[in-house]
Amino acid sequence: MTRFSAFSLFAKAFGGHQSWPEQWPDASPKPAYDAIIVGAGGHGLGAAYYLAKKYGITNVAVIEKGWLGGGNTGRNTTIIRSNYLYDESANLYDHALKLWDGLSQELNYNTMYSKRGVMMLAHNVHDVQSFKRHIHANRLNGVDNEWLSAEQAKEYCPPLSISPSARYPVLGAALQRRGGTARHDTVAWGYARAAAALGVDIIQNCAVTGIRRGGDGAVLGVETERGFIASKRVGVSAAGHSSVIMQMAGLDFPLESYPLQALVSEPVKPVFPCVVMSNTVHAYMSQSDKGELVIGAGTDQYVSYSQRGALHIVEHTLAAICEIFPIFRRMRMLRTWGGIVDVTPDRSPILGKTPVPGLYVNCGWGTGGFKATPGAADLLAYTMAKDEPHPINAPYNLDRFRTGRLIDEAAAAAVAH
Amino acid sequence: MLLVHCPYCEEKRAEIEFAYAGEAHIARPLDPAAMSDEDWARYLFIRSNPRGRHHERWRHIHGCGRFFNAVRDTVTDKFEVTYKAGEPRR
C-alpha cells in the first residue's frame, strides 16, 4: 500500500497518475477465518479494521452481497452529530464523534470530515422547550450544543428565512458546532484500504445464504454463494437486511425495514455553510463539496426491501425546503434514491452479543447510522474480540425489549420519520 | 406511489389515500398478565419483516375509513391481494 502524502502525490503526478496500485485486493474466500463480518459498509469494514488494528485479529473476512459501500453507506446524507437526549445515547454517539476527529489521519485517507455545525430549527413552543432540554442534557454529558435566537440562526446560515409571516416561523435553533458532514464513500474506502493492508480479506459479490451452528448451538461459520466459510466468530452488520440474516441463525429480531429517500440538486457554488434540520416541517439539508444540495426526505410508510420510494415523500420534503429557504425555490433536483433502513421499536440500535454463542450484531441504526460509523465499528470489534460488550454499548442489548429498559430516542435522525 | 385496491370501495386508489398500519394478523393476547416477559416482548416488538410475501394492514383513511388486510411482496412492492378485515389469512 502506497502511503498517501504530498510527496507521493507529487511523485505520481510525473507518471500522469498511472502507476497507483490497487487500494485493496478483491479477495476470494479462504476455508476458515478467526472472525467474519457480514456486510462491507462503513460499519462492517470499520469493525474489521479495528479487530486487526486494536486486537491483533487479522485473519478476518468481510463478506458483502453486493459491492463495497454500495448499501446505506453510499446512500445516506452524510450528517454527523451527537446531540442525543439520553445518557446512553450521548455516550454512544459522542464516542463516534470523537473517533471522526483524526480518522483521516489514522486511515491516511481523506474522509473530508467538516465540522460545519448542525443547526436544528425550532418552529413552535414545544420545539423550543424540547431543544432547550436537549441542550441542557447534552451539556451535562459533555456534548456541545447551544441555543441561538432566530437572528443568530440567520447569521449562521444566511439562506435561512426567518420571516415572521412564514407558515412555521423560526423561533430559534439548537446548534452543535462539532457536528457536520463527511464524504460517505471515503469512509468505506478508507477503512477497506486500511483493513486490507493489515491482512483483512474483503470478499464482494458473495451473499450469505445461511449461518451454520453446531450441536451446542454455537456458530460454526456462514454458508455463502461461494461455499461454506468457517469461523467461530461472526459479526452481522447488514443494515436493512439484518433481520433476514438473523433469521438464518434462528433468531427473531425486533426490526422492520423501510425505504428512506434522499435527493440532491444540481451543483452550485458554495451557498450553504452548515447543516440545517427541521423536525417540525420535516426537512434537512447541507451542501456537498461538489456543490449539490443534499436533502434528506422521509421514510415511506410500509415495510420494503425495494431500495426506492414514492415521489410524494420527496415532494413533501421539498415543500418544506422551499418554505424555509425561499432562495432555493427555482433549484432543479438532479437525482433521488432510496436505501433500506432497519428500524427498532425504540429507534436506538442493537449492538452486542446475541443469544447464539459466537454471533454478534450491529443493527437497528434506522435512519441515522452514518454518524455512528467509527464508534459502532470500534464497539463491534471490542465486543467480538472480548466476547463481552464495552460499557458504552452494554445498554444496547437485545434483552432490553424484554426487560423494558428501552432507550427511547424516538426520532434518532432528528426528523420524525 | 403504490396503487392500493380497497376491498370495501372495490377500487384502486393512490397510496396517499391510505395509511399503512403494520403487520397483519397479530392478535392481542387475551390475558397479558398471565404471559411471560418473553412472550409479551414477542407480541409487542417482534415482527416477521420478510423479504417477500408480507401480510399487512392498511386503512383507507381518506376514503371509507376502514381497515383491511393485504399481501404485498416487499422486494417488488407489488400487491398480491387485498381482503377485508376478519377474513382468514391468505
Coordinates of C-alpha atoms in Angstrom, one line a residue:
Chain A
M1 CA 0.0 0.0 0.0
T2 CA 1.4 3.4 -1.0
R3 CA 1.1 5.9 1.8
F4 CA -0.7 9.0 0.6
S5 CA 1.3 12.2 1.2
A6 CA 2.0 15.4 -0.6
F7 CA 5.3 13.8 -1.8
S8 CA 3.7 10.6 -3.2
L9 CA 1.0 12.7 -4.9
F10 CA 3.7 14.9 -6.4
A11 CA 5.9 11.9 -7.5
K12 CA 2.9 10.1 -9.1
A13 CA 2.0 13.3 -11.0
F14 CA 5.1 12.8 -13.1
G15 CA 3.8 9.5 -14.3
G16 CA 0.4 11.1 -15.1
H17 CA -1.1 9.3 -12.0
Q18 CA -0.9 6.0 -14.0
S19 CA 1.1 4.0 -11.5
W20 CA -1.1 4.0 -8.4
P21 CA -1.5 0.4 -7.1
E22 CA -5.0 -1.0 -6.4
Q23 CA -6.2 0.2 -3.0
W24 CA -7.4 -3.2 -1.8
P25 CA -7.4 -6.6 -3.4
D26 CA -10.7 -8.3 -4.4
A27 CA -10.2 -11.4 -2.2
S28 CA -11.5 -14.9 -2.7
P29 CA -12.8 -16.7 0.4
K30 CA -10.4 -18.9 2.3
P31 CA -11.9 -22.0 4.0
A32 CA -11.7 -20.6 7.5
Y33 CA -11.2 -17.3 9.4
D34 CA -10.8 -16.2 13.0
A35 CA -13.6 -13.7 12.5
I36 CA -16.2 -13.0 9.8
I37 CA -18.1 -9.7 9.4
V38 CA -21.2 -9.8 7.2
G39 CA -21.7 -6.6 5.4
A40 CA -19.0 -4.4 3.8
G41 CA -20.4 -1.0 4.6
G42 CA -18.6 1.6 6.8
H43 CA -19.7 -0.2 10.0
G44 CA -18.6 -3.6 8.9
L45 CA -15.3 -2.6 7.2
G46 CA -14.5 -0.4 10.3
A47 CA -15.1 -3.3 12.6
A48 CA -12.7 -5.5 10.6
Y49 CA -10.1 -2.7 10.7
Y50 CA -10.4 -2.2 14.5
L51 CA -10.3 -6.0 15.0
A52 CA -7.0 -6.1 13.2
K53 CA -5.6 -2.8 14.4
K54 CA -6.6 -2.8 18.1
Y55 CA -7.0 -6.5 18.9
G56 CA -4.4 -8.2 16.6
I57 CA -7.1 -10.4 14.9
T58 CA -6.0 -10.1 11.3
N59 CA -7.4 -13.3 9.9
V60 CA -10.7 -11.6 9.2
A61 CA -13.1 -11.7 6.2
V62 CA -15.7 -9.1 5.4
I63 CA -18.4 -10.7 3.2
E64 CA -20.6 -8.5 1.1
K65 CA -23.5 -9.4 -1.1
G66 CA -23.1 -6.5 -3.5
W67 CA -20.2 -4.2 -3.8
L68 CA -18.3 -2.4 -1.0
G69 CA -20.1 0.6 0.4
G70 CA -23.0 0.2 -2.1
G71 CA -25.7 0.0 0.6
N72 CA -26.6 2.6 3.1
T73 CA -23.0 3.8 3.4
G74 CA -23.3 5.3 -0.1
R75 CA -27.0 6.4 0.2
N76 CA -27.1 8.5 3.4
T77 CA -27.0 12.3 3.7
T78 CA -23.5 12.2 5.5
I79 CA -24.6 14.1 8.6
I80 CA -22.6 13.8 11.8
R81 CA -23.7 14.9 15.2
S82 CA -24.0 13.6 18.8
N83 CA -26.7 15.8 20.4
Y84 CA -28.9 13.0 21.6
L85 CA -31.0 13.3 24.7
Y86 CA -30.3 10.2 26.9
D87 CA -27.1 9.4 28.7
E88 CA -26.6 6.1 26.9
S89 CA -27.1 7.8 23.5
A90 CA -24.8 10.7 24.3
N91 CA -22.1 8.2 25.3
L92 CA -22.5 6.2 22.2
Y93 CA -22.8 9.0 19.6
D94 CA -20.1 11.1 21.2
H95 CA -17.8 8.1 21.2
A96 CA -18.2 8.1 17.4
L97 CA -17.8 11.8 17.1
K98 CA -14.5 11.7 18.9
L99 CA -13.3 9.0 16.5
W100 CA -14.3 11.1 13.5
D101 CA -11.7 13.5 14.8
G102 CA -8.4 12.3 13.5
L103 CA -10.0 9.5 11.4
S104 CA -8.5 10.8 8.2
Q105 CA -5.0 10.9 9.7
E106 CA -5.4 7.4 11.2
L107 CA -6.6 5.8 8.0
N108 CA -4.3 8.0 5.8
Y109 CA -7.4 8.7 3.7
N110 CA -9.2 11.9 3.5
T111 CA -12.7 11.3 4.9
M112 CA -13.5 15.1 4.4
Y113 CA -14.9 15.4 7.8
S114 CA -16.0 19.0 8.1
K115 CA -17.2 20.5 11.4
R116 CA -19.5 23.0 9.8
G117 CA -22.1 22.7 12.6
V118 CA -25.5 21.1 12.7
M119 CA -28.4 23.5 13.4
M120 CA -31.8 22.3 14.4
L121 CA -34.7 24.8 13.9
A122 CA -37.4 25.4 16.4
H123 CA -40.8 26.4 15.0
N124 CA -43.1 26.3 17.9
V125 CA -43.2 26.4 21.7
H126 CA -42.8 22.7 22.0
D127 CA -39.7 22.7 19.8
V128 CA -38.2 25.5 21.9
Q129 CA -38.8 23.6 25.2
S130 CA -37.7 20.3 23.8
F131 CA -34.5 21.7 22.2
K132 CA -33.5 23.5 25.4
R133 CA -34.0 20.3 27.3
H134 CA -31.7 18.6 24.8
I135 CA -29.1 21.4 25.2
H136 CA -29.1 21.1 29.0
A137 CA -28.9 17.3 28.9
N138 CA -26.1 17.4 26.3
R139 CA -24.1 19.9 28.4
L140 CA -24.4 17.6 31.4
N141 CA -23.0 14.9 29.3
G142 CA -20.1 17.0 28.0
V143 CA -21.6 17.3 24.5
D144 CA -21.6 20.7 23.0
N145 CA -24.9 22.2 22.0
E146 CA -26.1 25.8 22.2
W147 CA -29.2 27.9 21.8
L148 CA -29.4 30.5 19.0
S149 CA -32.0 33.2 18.6
A150 CA -33.7 33.4 15.1
E151 CA -31.4 36.3 14.2
Q152 CA -28.3 34.3 15.3
A153 CA -29.5 31.3 13.3
K154 CA -29.9 33.6 10.2
E155 CA -26.4 34.9 10.8
Y156 CA -25.0 31.3 11.0
C157 CA -26.9 30.3 7.9
P158 CA -27.7 33.2 5.6
P159 CA -30.1 31.4 3.2
L160 CA -32.4 30.7 6.0
S161 CA -35.7 32.7 6.0
I162 CA -36.7 33.9 9.5
S163 CA -39.7 35.9 8.2
P164 CA -42.3 36.0 11.0
S165 CA -45.0 35.7 8.3
A166 CA -43.8 32.2 7.4
R167 CA -46.3 29.4 7.9
Y168 CA -43.9 27.9 10.5
P169 CA -41.7 30.8 11.6
V170 CA -38.2 30.1 13.0
L171 CA -38.3 30.9 16.8
G172 CA -34.7 29.8 17.4
A173 CA -32.3 26.9 16.9
A174 CA -30.0 24.5 18.6
L175 CA -26.5 24.4 17.2
Q176 CA -23.9 21.7 17.7
R177 CA -20.7 23.2 16.3
R178 CA -18.8 19.9 16.3
G179 CA -21.4 18.4 14.1
G180 CA -21.0 18.4 10.3
T181 CA -20.6 16.2 7.3
A182 CA -18.1 13.7 5.9
R183 CA -17.7 12.2 2.4
H184 CA -19.6 8.9 3.0
D185 CA -17.8 6.8 0.3
T186 CA -14.4 7.6 1.6
V187 CA -15.3 6.2 5.0
A188 CA -15.9 2.8 3.4
W189 CA -12.9 3.1 1.1
G190 CA -10.6 4.4 3.8
Y191 CA -11.5 1.5 6.2
A192 CA -11.3 -1.0 3.4
R193 CA -7.9 0.1 2.3
A194 CA -6.5 0.2 5.9
A195 CA -8.1 -3.1 6.9
A196 CA -6.8 -4.8 3.7
A197 CA -3.3 -3.5 4.5
L198 CA -3.5 -5.3 7.8
G199 CA -4.5 -8.6 6.2
V200 CA -8.3 -8.5 6.1
D201 CA -10.0 -10.2 3.1
I202 CA -12.8 -8.2 1.5
I203 CA -15.0 -10.6 -0.4
Q204 CA -17.6 -8.9 -2.6
N205 CA -20.5 -10.3 -4.7
C206 CA -20.8 -13.1 -2.2
A207 CA -24.2 -13.2 -0.4
V208 CA -24.5 -15.1 2.8
T209 CA -27.2 -17.7 2.4
G210 CA -27.1 -19.4 5.9
I211 CA -25.5 -19.4 9.3
R212 CA -24.2 -22.9 10.3
R213 CA -24.5 -23.8 14.0
G214 CA -23.1 -26.8 15.9
G215 CA -24.8 -29.2 18.3
D216 CA -24.2 -26.8 21.2
G217 CA -25.9 -24.0 19.2
A218 CA -22.7 -22.0 18.7
V219 CA -21.7 -20.6 15.4
L220 CA -19.5 -22.7 13.1
G221 CA -19.5 -20.4 10.1
V222 CA -21.5 -19.0 7.2
E223 CA -22.9 -20.5 4.1
T224 CA -22.4 -18.3 1.1
E225 CA -22.9 -18.3 -2.7
R226 CA -19.3 -19.3 -2.9
G227 CA -19.4 -22.1 -0.4
F228 CA -19.1 -22.6 3.3
I229 CA -16.7 -20.4 5.3
A230 CA -15.8 -21.5 8.8
S231 CA -15.4 -19.1 11.7
K232 CA -16.3 -19.3 15.4
R233 CA -17.0 -15.6 15.5
V234 CA -19.4 -13.9 13.1
G235 CA -20.5 -10.3 13.4
V236 CA -23.5 -9.2 11.4
S237 CA -23.5 -5.6 10.2
A238 CA -26.1 -5.8 7.4
A239 CA -28.3 -2.7 7.9
G240 CA -31.7 -3.2 6.2
H241 CA -31.2 -7.0 5.8
S242 CA -30.1 -7.6 9.4
S243 CA -33.4 -9.4 10.4
V244 CA -33.1 -11.6 7.4
I245 CA -29.6 -12.7 8.3
M246 CA -30.5 -13.2 12.0
Q247 CA -33.4 -15.4 11.0
M248 CA -30.8 -17.7 9.3
A249 CA -29.5 -18.3 12.8
G250 CA -33.0 -18.9 14.1
L251 CA -33.3 -15.5 15.8
D252 CA -36.2 -13.2 15.5
F253 CA -35.2 -9.5 15.9
P254 CA -37.4 -6.5 16.7
L255 CA -36.6 -4.8 13.4
E256 CA -38.7 -3.5 10.5
S257 CA -37.1 -2.4 7.2
Y258 CA -38.3 0.7 5.5
P259 CA -37.2 2.7 2.4
L260 CA -35.6 6.1 3.3
Q261 CA -35.2 8.5 0.5
A262 CA -32.7 11.3 -0.2
L263 CA -32.0 13.6 -3.2
V264 CA -29.5 16.1 -4.5
S265 CA -29.9 19.2 -6.5
E266 CA -27.8 20.4 -9.5
P267 CA -24.4 21.5 -8.2
V268 CA -24.0 25.2 -7.4
K269 CA -21.3 27.4 -6.0
P270 CA -20.8 27.4 -2.2
V271 CA -24.0 28.9 -0.8
F272 CA -24.9 26.8 2.2
P273 CA -22.4 26.9 5.1
C274 CA -23.8 24.3 7.6
V275 CA -26.3 21.5 8.1
V276 CA -29.8 22.6 8.9
M277 CA -32.5 20.3 10.2
S278 CA -36.1 21.0 10.9
N279 CA -38.1 18.3 12.6
T280 CA -41.4 20.1 12.6
V281 CA -41.7 20.9 8.8
H282 CA -39.5 17.8 8.1
A283 CA -36.6 18.9 6.0
Y284 CA -32.9 18.8 6.4
M285 CA -30.2 19.9 4.1
S286 CA -26.5 20.5 3.6
Q287 CA -24.2 21.3 0.6
S288 CA -21.6 18.8 -0.5
D289 CA -18.2 19.8 -1.6
K290 CA -19.3 19.0 -5.2
G291 CA -21.8 21.8 -4.8
E292 CA -25.0 19.7 -4.7
L293 CA -27.6 20.5 -2.1
V294 CA -28.0 17.2 -0.2
I295 CA -31.6 16.8 1.1
G296 CA -33.0 14.1 3.3
A297 CA -36.6 13.0 2.8
G298 CA -38.6 10.7 5.0
T299 CA -39.3 7.0 5.1
D300 CA -42.1 5.5 3.2
Q301 CA -44.8 4.2 5.4
Y302 CA -44.6 0.5 4.5
V303 CA -42.0 -2.3 5.1
S304 CA -39.9 -2.8 1.9
Y305 CA -36.6 -4.0 0.5
S306 CA -37.0 -2.3 -2.8
Q307 CA -34.5 0.5 -2.3
R308 CA -36.8 3.0 -3.8
G309 CA -39.8 5.1 -2.5
A310 CA -42.7 7.2 -3.7
L311 CA -42.5 10.7 -5.1
H312 CA -45.0 12.2 -2.7
I313 CA -42.4 11.7 0.2
V314 CA -39.9 13.8 -1.8
E315 CA -42.5 16.4 -2.7
H316 CA -43.4 16.8 1.0
T317 CA -39.7 17.5 1.9
L318 CA -39.2 19.9 -1.0
A319 CA -42.2 21.9 0.0
A320 CA -40.7 22.3 3.4
I321 CA -37.3 23.2 1.9
C322 CA -38.9 25.9 -0.3
E323 CA -40.6 27.3 2.8
I324 CA -37.5 27.6 4.9
F325 CA -35.1 28.5 2.1
P326 CA -37.1 30.6 -0.5
I327 CA -33.8 31.2 -2.2
F328 CA -33.8 27.6 -3.5
R329 CA -37.3 27.6 -5.0
R330 CA -36.0 27.5 -8.5
M331 CA -33.3 24.9 -8.0
R332 CA -33.6 21.8 -10.1
M333 CA -33.2 18.4 -8.4
L334 CA -30.7 16.1 -10.1
R335 CA -31.5 12.6 -8.7
T336 CA -33.3 10.8 -5.9
W337 CA -32.6 7.4 -4.4
G338 CA -33.6 5.2 -1.6
G339 CA -31.9 2.9 1.0
I340 CA -33.4 0.3 3.3
V341 CA -33.2 1.2 6.9
D342 CA -33.7 -1.3 9.8
V343 CA -35.8 0.4 12.5
T344 CA -36.1 -0.8 16.1
P345 CA -39.2 0.0 18.3
D346 CA -37.2 2.5 20.4
R347 CA -35.2 3.9 17.5
S348 CA -31.9 3.0 19.2
P349 CA -29.5 0.4 17.7
I350 CA -28.9 -3.2 18.9
L351 CA -25.1 -3.6 19.3
G352 CA -23.6 -6.5 21.1
K353 CA -23.9 -10.3 21.7
T354 CA -26.9 -12.4 20.7
P355 CA -28.4 -15.5 22.3
V356 CA -26.3 -17.6 19.8
P357 CA -22.7 -18.0 21.1
G358 CA -20.2 -16.6 18.7
L359 CA -22.8 -14.5 16.8
Y360 CA -22.6 -10.7 17.3
V361 CA -24.8 -8.0 15.9
N362 CA -24.6 -4.3 15.0
C363 CA -28.0 -3.3 13.6
G364 CA -31.1 -1.2 14.1
W365 CA -29.5 2.1 13.3
G366 CA -32.6 3.1 11.4
T367 CA -32.5 6.4 9.8
G368 CA -29.3 7.7 11.5
G369 CA -26.4 5.2 11.3
F370 CA -23.8 7.0 9.2
K371 CA -22.8 9.4 12.0
A372 CA -22.0 6.4 14.3
T373 CA -19.8 4.6 11.8
P374 CA -16.4 4.7 13.6
G375 CA -18.0 4.3 17.0
A376 CA -20.2 1.3 16.1
A377 CA -17.3 -0.3 14.2
D378 CA -15.0 0.2 17.2
L379 CA -17.6 -1.2 19.7
L380 CA -18.5 -4.2 17.5
A381 CA -14.8 -5.1 17.2
Y382 CA -14.4 -4.8 21.0
T383 CA -17.4 -7.0 21.6
M384 CA -16.2 -9.6 19.2
A385 CA -12.6 -9.6 20.5
K386 CA -13.5 -9.8 24.2
D387 CA -16.8 -11.7 23.9
E388 CA -18.4 -9.1 26.1
P389 CA -19.9 -5.7 25.3
H390 CA -18.0 -2.5 26.1
P391 CA -19.7 -0.4 28.8
I392 CA -20.7 2.1 26.1
N393 CA -22.7 -0.5 24.1
A394 CA -23.8 -2.7 27.0
P395 CA -27.2 -0.9 27.3
Y396 CA -27.8 -1.6 23.6
N397 CA -28.5 -5.3 24.1
L398 CA -31.4 -7.3 22.7
D399 CA -32.7 -8.1 26.1
R400 CA -33.9 -4.5 26.7
F401 CA -37.0 -5.3 24.7
R402 CA -37.8 -8.0 27.3
T403 CA -36.8 -6.0 30.4
G404 CA -38.4 -2.8 29.2
R405 CA -35.2 -0.8 29.6
L406 CA -35.6 0.9 26.3
I407 CA -33.5 3.8 25.1
D408 CA -36.4 5.8 23.6
E409 CA -34.8 8.4 21.3
A410 CA -38.0 8.1 19.2
A411 CA -36.6 10.2 16.3
A412 CA -32.9 9.3 16.2
A413 CA -32.5 11.2 12.9
A414 CA -33.9 14.3 14.5
V415 CA -36.7 14.4 11.9
A416 CA -39.8 12.5 12.6
H417 CA -39.7 9.7 10.0
Chain B
M1 CA -46.5 5.7 -5.5
L2 CA -48.4 2.5 -4.8
L3 CA -51.9 1.8 -6.2
V4 CA -53.9 0.2 -3.4
H5 CA -57.1 -1.8 -4.0
C6 CA -59.6 -1.1 -1.2
P7 CA -61.8 -4.3 -0.8
Y8 CA -64.6 -2.2 0.6
C9 CA -64.7 0.5 -2.0
E10 CA -63.7 -2.1 -4.6
E11 CA -61.5 0.5 -6.3
K12 CA -57.8 1.0 -6.9
R13 CA -56.8 4.3 -5.4
A14 CA -53.5 6.2 -4.9
E15 CA -51.4 5.4 -1.8
I16 CA -51.8 8.9 -0.3
E17 CA -55.4 8.0 0.4
F18 CA -54.3 5.2 2.7
A19 CA -52.4 4.8 6.0
Y20 CA -50.2 1.7 6.5
A21 CA -50.9 0.1 9.8
G22 CA -48.2 -2.5 10.4
E23 CA -48.1 -6.3 10.1
A24 CA -51.5 -8.1 10.0
H25 CA -52.9 -11.0 11.9
I26 CA -51.2 -10.1 15.2
A27 CA -53.9 -10.7 17.8
R28 CA -53.6 -9.0 21.2
P29 CA -53.2 -11.7 23.9
L30 CA -56.4 -12.2 25.9
D31 CA -54.6 -12.4 29.3
P32 CA -51.4 -10.3 29.2
A33 CA -50.9 -10.6 33.0
A34 CA -50.5 -14.4 32.6
M35 CA -47.8 -14.1 30.0
S36 CA -44.0 -14.4 30.4
D37 CA -41.9 -11.3 29.7
E38 CA -40.5 -13.1 26.6
D39 CA -43.9 -13.7 25.1
W40 CA -45.1 -10.2 25.9
A41 CA -42.0 -8.8 24.2
R42 CA -42.6 -11.0 21.2
Y43 CA -46.2 -9.7 20.9
L44 CA -45.1 -6.1 21.3
F45 CA -41.9 -5.9 19.3
I46 CA -41.1 -8.9 17.1
R47 CA -42.3 -8.6 13.5
S48 CA -41.6 -11.0 10.7
N49 CA -40.1 -8.3 8.4
P50 CA -39.8 -10.8 5.5
R51 CA -38.1 -10.4 2.2
G52 CA -41.0 -11.4 0.1
R53 CA -44.7 -12.0 1.0
H54 CA -45.8 -9.7 3.7
H55 CA -49.2 -9.7 5.4
E56 CA -50.0 -6.1 6.4
R57 CA -52.9 -3.9 7.4
W58 CA -53.9 -0.7 5.6
R59 CA -56.6 1.8 6.4
H60 CA -58.5 3.7 3.7
I61 CA -58.2 6.8 5.8
H62 CA -59.2 9.4 3.1
G63 CA -61.9 7.1 1.8
C64 CA -64.2 4.7 3.6
G65 CA -62.0 4.9 6.7
R66 CA -61.9 1.1 7.1
F67 CA -59.1 -1.3 8.0
F68 CA -58.3 -4.1 5.6
N69 CA -55.5 -6.6 5.1
A70 CA -53.2 -7.0 2.2
V71 CA -50.4 -9.4 0.9
R72 CA -47.6 -7.5 -0.7
D73 CA -44.2 -8.5 -1.9
T74 CA -41.6 -6.4 -0.1
V75 CA -39.0 -6.8 -2.8
T76 CA -41.2 -5.6 -5.8
D77 CA -43.7 -3.7 -3.6
K78 CA -46.4 -5.4 -5.8
F79 CA -49.7 -6.2 -4.1
E80 CA -50.8 -9.8 -4.5
V81 CA -54.3 -9.4 -2.9
T82 CA -56.2 -7.2 -0.5
Y83 CA -59.0 -8.6 1.6
K84 CA -61.5 -7.5 4.3
A85 CA -60.6 -7.5 8.0
G86 CA -61.8 -10.6 9.7
E87 CA -61.3 -12.8 6.6
P88 CA -58.8 -15.7 7.0
R89 CA -55.1 -15.1 6.3
R90 CA -54.3 -15.6 2.6

